[in-house]
Coordinates of C-alpha atoms in Angstrom, one line a residue:
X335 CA 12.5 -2.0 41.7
X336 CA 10.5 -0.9 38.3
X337 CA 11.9 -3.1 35.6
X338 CA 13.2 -0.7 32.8
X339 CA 10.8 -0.5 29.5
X340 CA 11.3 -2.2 26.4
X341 CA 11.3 -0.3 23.3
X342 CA 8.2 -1.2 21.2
X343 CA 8.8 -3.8 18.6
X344 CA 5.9 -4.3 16.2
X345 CA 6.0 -7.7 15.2
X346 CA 4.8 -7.1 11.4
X347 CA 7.5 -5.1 10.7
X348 CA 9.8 -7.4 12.1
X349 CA 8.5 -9.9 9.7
X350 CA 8.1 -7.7 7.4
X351 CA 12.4 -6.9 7.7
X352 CA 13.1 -11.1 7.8
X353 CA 10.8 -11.1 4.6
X354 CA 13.6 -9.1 2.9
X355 CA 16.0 -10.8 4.3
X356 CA 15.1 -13.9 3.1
X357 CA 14.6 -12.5 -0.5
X358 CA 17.8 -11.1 -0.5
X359 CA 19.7 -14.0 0.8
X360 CA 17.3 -17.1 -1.0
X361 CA 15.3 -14.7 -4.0
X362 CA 12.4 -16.7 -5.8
X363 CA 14.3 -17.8 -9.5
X364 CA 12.6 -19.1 -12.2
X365 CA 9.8 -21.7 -11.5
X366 CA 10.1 -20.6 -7.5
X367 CA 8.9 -16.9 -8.8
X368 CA 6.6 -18.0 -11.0
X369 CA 4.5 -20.0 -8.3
X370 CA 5.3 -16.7 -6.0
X371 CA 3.9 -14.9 -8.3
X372 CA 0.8 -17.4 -8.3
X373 CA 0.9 -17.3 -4.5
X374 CA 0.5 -13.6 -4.0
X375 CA -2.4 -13.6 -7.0
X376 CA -4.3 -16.1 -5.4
X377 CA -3.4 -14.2 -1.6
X378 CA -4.5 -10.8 -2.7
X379 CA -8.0 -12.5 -4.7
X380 CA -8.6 -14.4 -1.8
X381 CA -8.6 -11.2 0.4
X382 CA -10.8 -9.4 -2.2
X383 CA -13.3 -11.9 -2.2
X384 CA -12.8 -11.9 1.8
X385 CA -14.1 -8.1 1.6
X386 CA -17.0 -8.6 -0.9
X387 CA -18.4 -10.8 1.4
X388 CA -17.8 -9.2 4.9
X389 CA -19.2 -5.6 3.4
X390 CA -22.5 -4.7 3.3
X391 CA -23.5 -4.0 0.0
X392 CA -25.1 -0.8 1.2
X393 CA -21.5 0.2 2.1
X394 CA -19.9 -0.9 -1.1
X395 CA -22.3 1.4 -3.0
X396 CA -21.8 4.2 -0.6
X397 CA -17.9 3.6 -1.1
X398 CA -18.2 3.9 -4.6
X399 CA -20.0 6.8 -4.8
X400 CA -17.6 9.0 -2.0
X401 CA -16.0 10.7 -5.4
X402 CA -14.5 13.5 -3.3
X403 CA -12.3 11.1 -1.7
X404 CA -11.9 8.9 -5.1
X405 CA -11.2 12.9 -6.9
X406 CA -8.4 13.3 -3.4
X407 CA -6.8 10.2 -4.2
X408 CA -6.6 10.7 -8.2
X409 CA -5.1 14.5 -7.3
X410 CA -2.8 13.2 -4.9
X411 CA -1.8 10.5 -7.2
X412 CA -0.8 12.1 -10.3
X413 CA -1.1 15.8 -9.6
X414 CA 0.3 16.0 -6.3
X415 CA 3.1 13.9 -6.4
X416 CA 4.4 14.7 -9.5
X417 CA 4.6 17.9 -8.5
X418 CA 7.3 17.1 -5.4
X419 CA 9.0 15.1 -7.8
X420 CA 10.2 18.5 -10.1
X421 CA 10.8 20.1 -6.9
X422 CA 13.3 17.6 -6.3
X423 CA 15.0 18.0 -9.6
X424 CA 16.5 20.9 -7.9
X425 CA 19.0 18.2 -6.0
X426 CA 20.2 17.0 -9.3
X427 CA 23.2 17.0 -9.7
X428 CA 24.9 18.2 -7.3
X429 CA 23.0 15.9 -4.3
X430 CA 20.9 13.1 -6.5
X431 CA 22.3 11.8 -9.2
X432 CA 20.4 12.4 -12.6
X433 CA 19.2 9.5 -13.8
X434 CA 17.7 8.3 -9.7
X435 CA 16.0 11.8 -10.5
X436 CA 14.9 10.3 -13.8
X437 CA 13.3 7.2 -12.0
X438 CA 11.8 9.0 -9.0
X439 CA 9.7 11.6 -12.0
X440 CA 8.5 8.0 -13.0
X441 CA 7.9 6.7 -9.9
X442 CA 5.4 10.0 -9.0
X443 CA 4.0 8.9 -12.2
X444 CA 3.0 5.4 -11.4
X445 CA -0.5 4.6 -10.2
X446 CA -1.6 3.5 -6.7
X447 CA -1.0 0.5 -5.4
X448 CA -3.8 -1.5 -4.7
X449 CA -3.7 -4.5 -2.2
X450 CA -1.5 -3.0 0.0
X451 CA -3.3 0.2 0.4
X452 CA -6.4 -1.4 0.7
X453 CA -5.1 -4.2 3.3
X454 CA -3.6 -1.3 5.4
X455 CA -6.5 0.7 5.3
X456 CA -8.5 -2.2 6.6
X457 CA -6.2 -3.0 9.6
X458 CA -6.4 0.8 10.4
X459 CA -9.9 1.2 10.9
X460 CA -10.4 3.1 7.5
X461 CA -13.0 3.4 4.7
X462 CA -12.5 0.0 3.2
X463 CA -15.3 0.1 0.8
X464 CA -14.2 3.2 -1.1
X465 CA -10.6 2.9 -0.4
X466 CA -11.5 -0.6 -2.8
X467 CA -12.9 1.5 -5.5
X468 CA -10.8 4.2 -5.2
X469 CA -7.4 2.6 -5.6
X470 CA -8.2 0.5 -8.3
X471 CA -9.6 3.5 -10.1
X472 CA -6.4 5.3 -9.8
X473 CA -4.8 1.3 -11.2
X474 CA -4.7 0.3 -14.7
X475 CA -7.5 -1.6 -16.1
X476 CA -6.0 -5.3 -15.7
X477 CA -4.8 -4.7 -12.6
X478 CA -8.4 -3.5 -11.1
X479 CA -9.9 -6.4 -13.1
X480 CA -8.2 -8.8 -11.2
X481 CA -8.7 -7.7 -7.8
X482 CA -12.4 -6.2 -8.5
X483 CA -13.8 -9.5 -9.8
X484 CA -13.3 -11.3 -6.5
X485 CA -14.7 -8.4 -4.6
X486 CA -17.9 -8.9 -6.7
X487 CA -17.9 -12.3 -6.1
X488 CA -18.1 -12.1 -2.5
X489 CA -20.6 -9.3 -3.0
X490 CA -22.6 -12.3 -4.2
X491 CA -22.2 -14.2 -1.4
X492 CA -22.3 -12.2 1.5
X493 CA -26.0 -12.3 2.8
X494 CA -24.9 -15.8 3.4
X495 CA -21.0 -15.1 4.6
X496 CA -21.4 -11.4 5.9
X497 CA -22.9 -11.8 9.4
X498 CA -19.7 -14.5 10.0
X499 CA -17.2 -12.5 8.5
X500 CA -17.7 -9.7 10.9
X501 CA -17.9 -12.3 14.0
X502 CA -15.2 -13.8 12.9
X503 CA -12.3 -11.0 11.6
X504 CA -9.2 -13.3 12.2
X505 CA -8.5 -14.8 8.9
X506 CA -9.2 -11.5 7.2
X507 CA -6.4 -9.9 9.6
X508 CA -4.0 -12.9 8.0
X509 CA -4.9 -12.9 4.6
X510 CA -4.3 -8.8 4.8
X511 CA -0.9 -9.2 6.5
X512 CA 0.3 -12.3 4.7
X513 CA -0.8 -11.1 1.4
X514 CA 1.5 -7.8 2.0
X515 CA 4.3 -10.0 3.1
X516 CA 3.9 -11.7 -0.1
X517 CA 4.2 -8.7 -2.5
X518 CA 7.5 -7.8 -0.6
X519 CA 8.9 -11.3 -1.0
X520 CA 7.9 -11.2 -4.9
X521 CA 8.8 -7.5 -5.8
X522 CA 12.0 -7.5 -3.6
X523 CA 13.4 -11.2 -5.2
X524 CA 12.9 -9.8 -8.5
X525 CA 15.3 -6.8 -7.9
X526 CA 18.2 -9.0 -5.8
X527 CA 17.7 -11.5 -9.3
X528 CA 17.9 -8.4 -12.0
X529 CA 20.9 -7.3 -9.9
X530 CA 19.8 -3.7 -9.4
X531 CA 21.4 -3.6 -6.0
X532 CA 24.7 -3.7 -7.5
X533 CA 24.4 -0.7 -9.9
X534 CA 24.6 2.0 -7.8
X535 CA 26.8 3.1 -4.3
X536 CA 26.1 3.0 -1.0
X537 CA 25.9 6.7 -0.9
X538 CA 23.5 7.1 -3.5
X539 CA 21.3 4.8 -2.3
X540 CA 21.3 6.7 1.7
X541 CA 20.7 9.8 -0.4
X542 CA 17.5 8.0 -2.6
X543 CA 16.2 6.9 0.6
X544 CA 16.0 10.4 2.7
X545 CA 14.8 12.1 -0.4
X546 CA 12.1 9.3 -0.9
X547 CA 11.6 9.3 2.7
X548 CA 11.0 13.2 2.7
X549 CA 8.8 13.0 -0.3
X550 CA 6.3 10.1 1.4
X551 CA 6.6 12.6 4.5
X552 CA 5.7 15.2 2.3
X553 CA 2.9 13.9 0.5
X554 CA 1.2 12.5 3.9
X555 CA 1.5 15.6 6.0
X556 CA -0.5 17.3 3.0
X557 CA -3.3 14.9 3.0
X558 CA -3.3 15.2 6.8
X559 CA -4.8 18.5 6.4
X560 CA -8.0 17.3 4.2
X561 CA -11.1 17.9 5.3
X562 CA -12.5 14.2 5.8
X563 CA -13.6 12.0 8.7
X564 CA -11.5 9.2 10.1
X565 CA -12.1 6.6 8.2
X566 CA -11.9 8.6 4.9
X567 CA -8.4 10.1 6.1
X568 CA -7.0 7.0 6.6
X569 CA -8.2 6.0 3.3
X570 CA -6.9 8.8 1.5
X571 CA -3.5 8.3 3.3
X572 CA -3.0 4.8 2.0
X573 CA -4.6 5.0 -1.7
X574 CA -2.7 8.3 -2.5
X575 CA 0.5 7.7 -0.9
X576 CA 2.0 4.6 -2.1
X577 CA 2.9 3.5 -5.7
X578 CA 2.2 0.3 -7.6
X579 CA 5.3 -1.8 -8.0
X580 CA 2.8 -4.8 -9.7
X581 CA 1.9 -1.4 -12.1
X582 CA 5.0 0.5 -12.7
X583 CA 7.5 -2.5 -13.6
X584 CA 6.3 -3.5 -16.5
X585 CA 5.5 -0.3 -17.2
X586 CA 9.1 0.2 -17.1
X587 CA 10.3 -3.0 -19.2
X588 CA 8.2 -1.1 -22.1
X589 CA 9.2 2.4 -21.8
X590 CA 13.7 1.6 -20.3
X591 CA 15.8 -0.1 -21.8
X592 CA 19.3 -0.6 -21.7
X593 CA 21.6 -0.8 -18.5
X594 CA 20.0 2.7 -17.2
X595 CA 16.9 0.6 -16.7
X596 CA 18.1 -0.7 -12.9
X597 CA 18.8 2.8 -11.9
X598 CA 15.6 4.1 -13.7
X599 CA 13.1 2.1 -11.6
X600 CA 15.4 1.8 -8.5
X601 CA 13.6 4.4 -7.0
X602 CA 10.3 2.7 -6.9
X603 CA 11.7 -0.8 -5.7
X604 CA 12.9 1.2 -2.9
X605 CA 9.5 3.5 -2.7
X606 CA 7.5 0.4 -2.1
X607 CA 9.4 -1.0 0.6
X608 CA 9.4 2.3 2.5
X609 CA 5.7 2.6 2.2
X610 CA 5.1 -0.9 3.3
X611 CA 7.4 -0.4 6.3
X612 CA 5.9 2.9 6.9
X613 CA 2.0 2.1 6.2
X614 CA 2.5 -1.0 8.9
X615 CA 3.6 1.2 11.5
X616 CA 0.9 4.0 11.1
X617 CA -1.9 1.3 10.5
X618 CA -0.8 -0.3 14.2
X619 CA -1.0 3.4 15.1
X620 CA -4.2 4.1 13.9
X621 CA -5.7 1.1 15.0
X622 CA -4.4 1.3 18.3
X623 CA -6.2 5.1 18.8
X624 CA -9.7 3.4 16.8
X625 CA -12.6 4.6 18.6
X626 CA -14.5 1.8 19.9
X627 CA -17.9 2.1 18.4
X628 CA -20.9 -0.6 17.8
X629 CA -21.3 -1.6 14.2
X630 CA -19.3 -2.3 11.5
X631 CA -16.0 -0.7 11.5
X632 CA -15.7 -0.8 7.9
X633 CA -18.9 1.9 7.2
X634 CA -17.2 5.8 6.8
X635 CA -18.0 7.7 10.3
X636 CA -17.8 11.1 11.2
X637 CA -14.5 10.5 13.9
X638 CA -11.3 12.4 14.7
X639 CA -9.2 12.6 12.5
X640 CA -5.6 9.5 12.5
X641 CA -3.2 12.2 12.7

């Protein structure tokens, strides 16, 4: 007698989903967020410099030059998506309520994220090298600052580190994973300790998250049907689908102000959590269907395409 099947569980996004439940029930305050805040810095350097010195330096060139897939990501970023976002003003007011639509026209707005995108693309089997340069081209200045510098460094060191970076992948696969978990933790304690959760209803927040839901949907079937390789898909599909949360914040403490501020940038505290959740799942996809291949996995091939 067959034993009946399990349904798949993907451990990361289980972690991922006890990550916000630990934020929500014991959020980093005061000196606990400042050192969380030094914890996920130091994480996401450490994976840069991880990178600079597995790469080849031939392939870190040839990543920075792909500008058809750094022009894709830049379109998709702030052509593309805030495009769906005035198509979705048609909901307001009678399904969204004004001012979400208000914060979701500044979340299309917001630049890339960076670490995220970059660890997911990595875990997928993507273009690492110019999903790097490409999502911290579509970032603001500081922001790429900080993680290119450790990229460069390892770029310095990797005649000597490469060679056992690529034998030995493991503690780049837990720096990318842990450093993800990391910006979850920060970015969702900071919300639970503003105390945007408790501005809005449970009905608006189940209508936020199918419209944002639609719109990531939306946004990754159209890059789906770019004419790139693999690798360069799945690079495309991270950098230009998700949003900075580490970029967009502040961005919003400058420009809000007032109580309308929690519902203003509720849209992209919930917008990075969804593309986290939904990045994981289609990076364990992906990776699952990677072609196995001699070489380096992190050089652009001409393969089928993730979808």
């Amino acid at each position: 007698m067959s034993r009946p099947r399990r349904l798949p569980v993907d451990p990361y996004v289980t972690a991922m989903v006890a990550t916000v439940a630990v934020a929500t029930v014991l959020p980093a305050r005061g000196d606990a967020a400042t050192i969380a805040g030094w914890a996920t810095t130091a994480a996401v350097a450490l994976l840069f410099f991880l990178y600079g010195a597995r790469i080849s330096r031939r392939e870190a060139w040839t990543g920075a030059a792909h500008w058809r897939l750094h022009l894709a990501v830049l379109l998709t970023t702030f052509a593309l998506f805030p495009a769906y976002g005035l198509l979705l003003g048609l909901l307001s007011p009678s399904v969204l309520d004004p001012q979400l639509h208000q914060g979701l026209l500044f979340l299309c707005a917001v630049p890339s994220t960076v670490q995220s995108a970059i660890a997911l693309t990595s875990i997928a089997g993507g273009n690492v090298p110019a999903a790097i340069f490409s999502a911290s081209i579509s970032s603001v200045a500081g922001i790429a600052l900080r993680l290119l510098l450790p990229f460069v460094a390892g770029q310095l060191v990797q005649p000597w580190l490469g060679g056992w970076m690529k034998r030995h992948r493991k503690p780049l696969t837990v720096v990318d994973r842990g450093s993800i978990l990391l910006v979850v933790y920060t970015a969702f304690s900071a919300s639970v300790v503003s105390g945007v959760w408790s501005r809005v209803s449970v009905s608006d927040l189940l209508v936020l998250l199918v419209v944002e839901a639609a719109l990531l949907a939306a946004v990754l079937l159209t890059l789906a049907t770019l004419p790139f390789d693999r690798p360069d898909k799945i690079a495309i599909a991270f950098c230009g689908s998700t949003k900075s949360a580490a970029a967009g914040l502040p961005m919003a403490t400058v420009l809000f102000s007032g109580p309308a501020a929690g519902l203003l940038i509720l849209p992209l505290i919930i917008f990075h959590q969804l593309q986290l959740v939904t990045g994981t799942v289609l990076a364990r996809r992906w990776a699952e269907r990677r072609p196995t291949t001699p070489g380096d996995d992190a050089a652009p091939r001409a393969e089928p395409s993730p979808a």
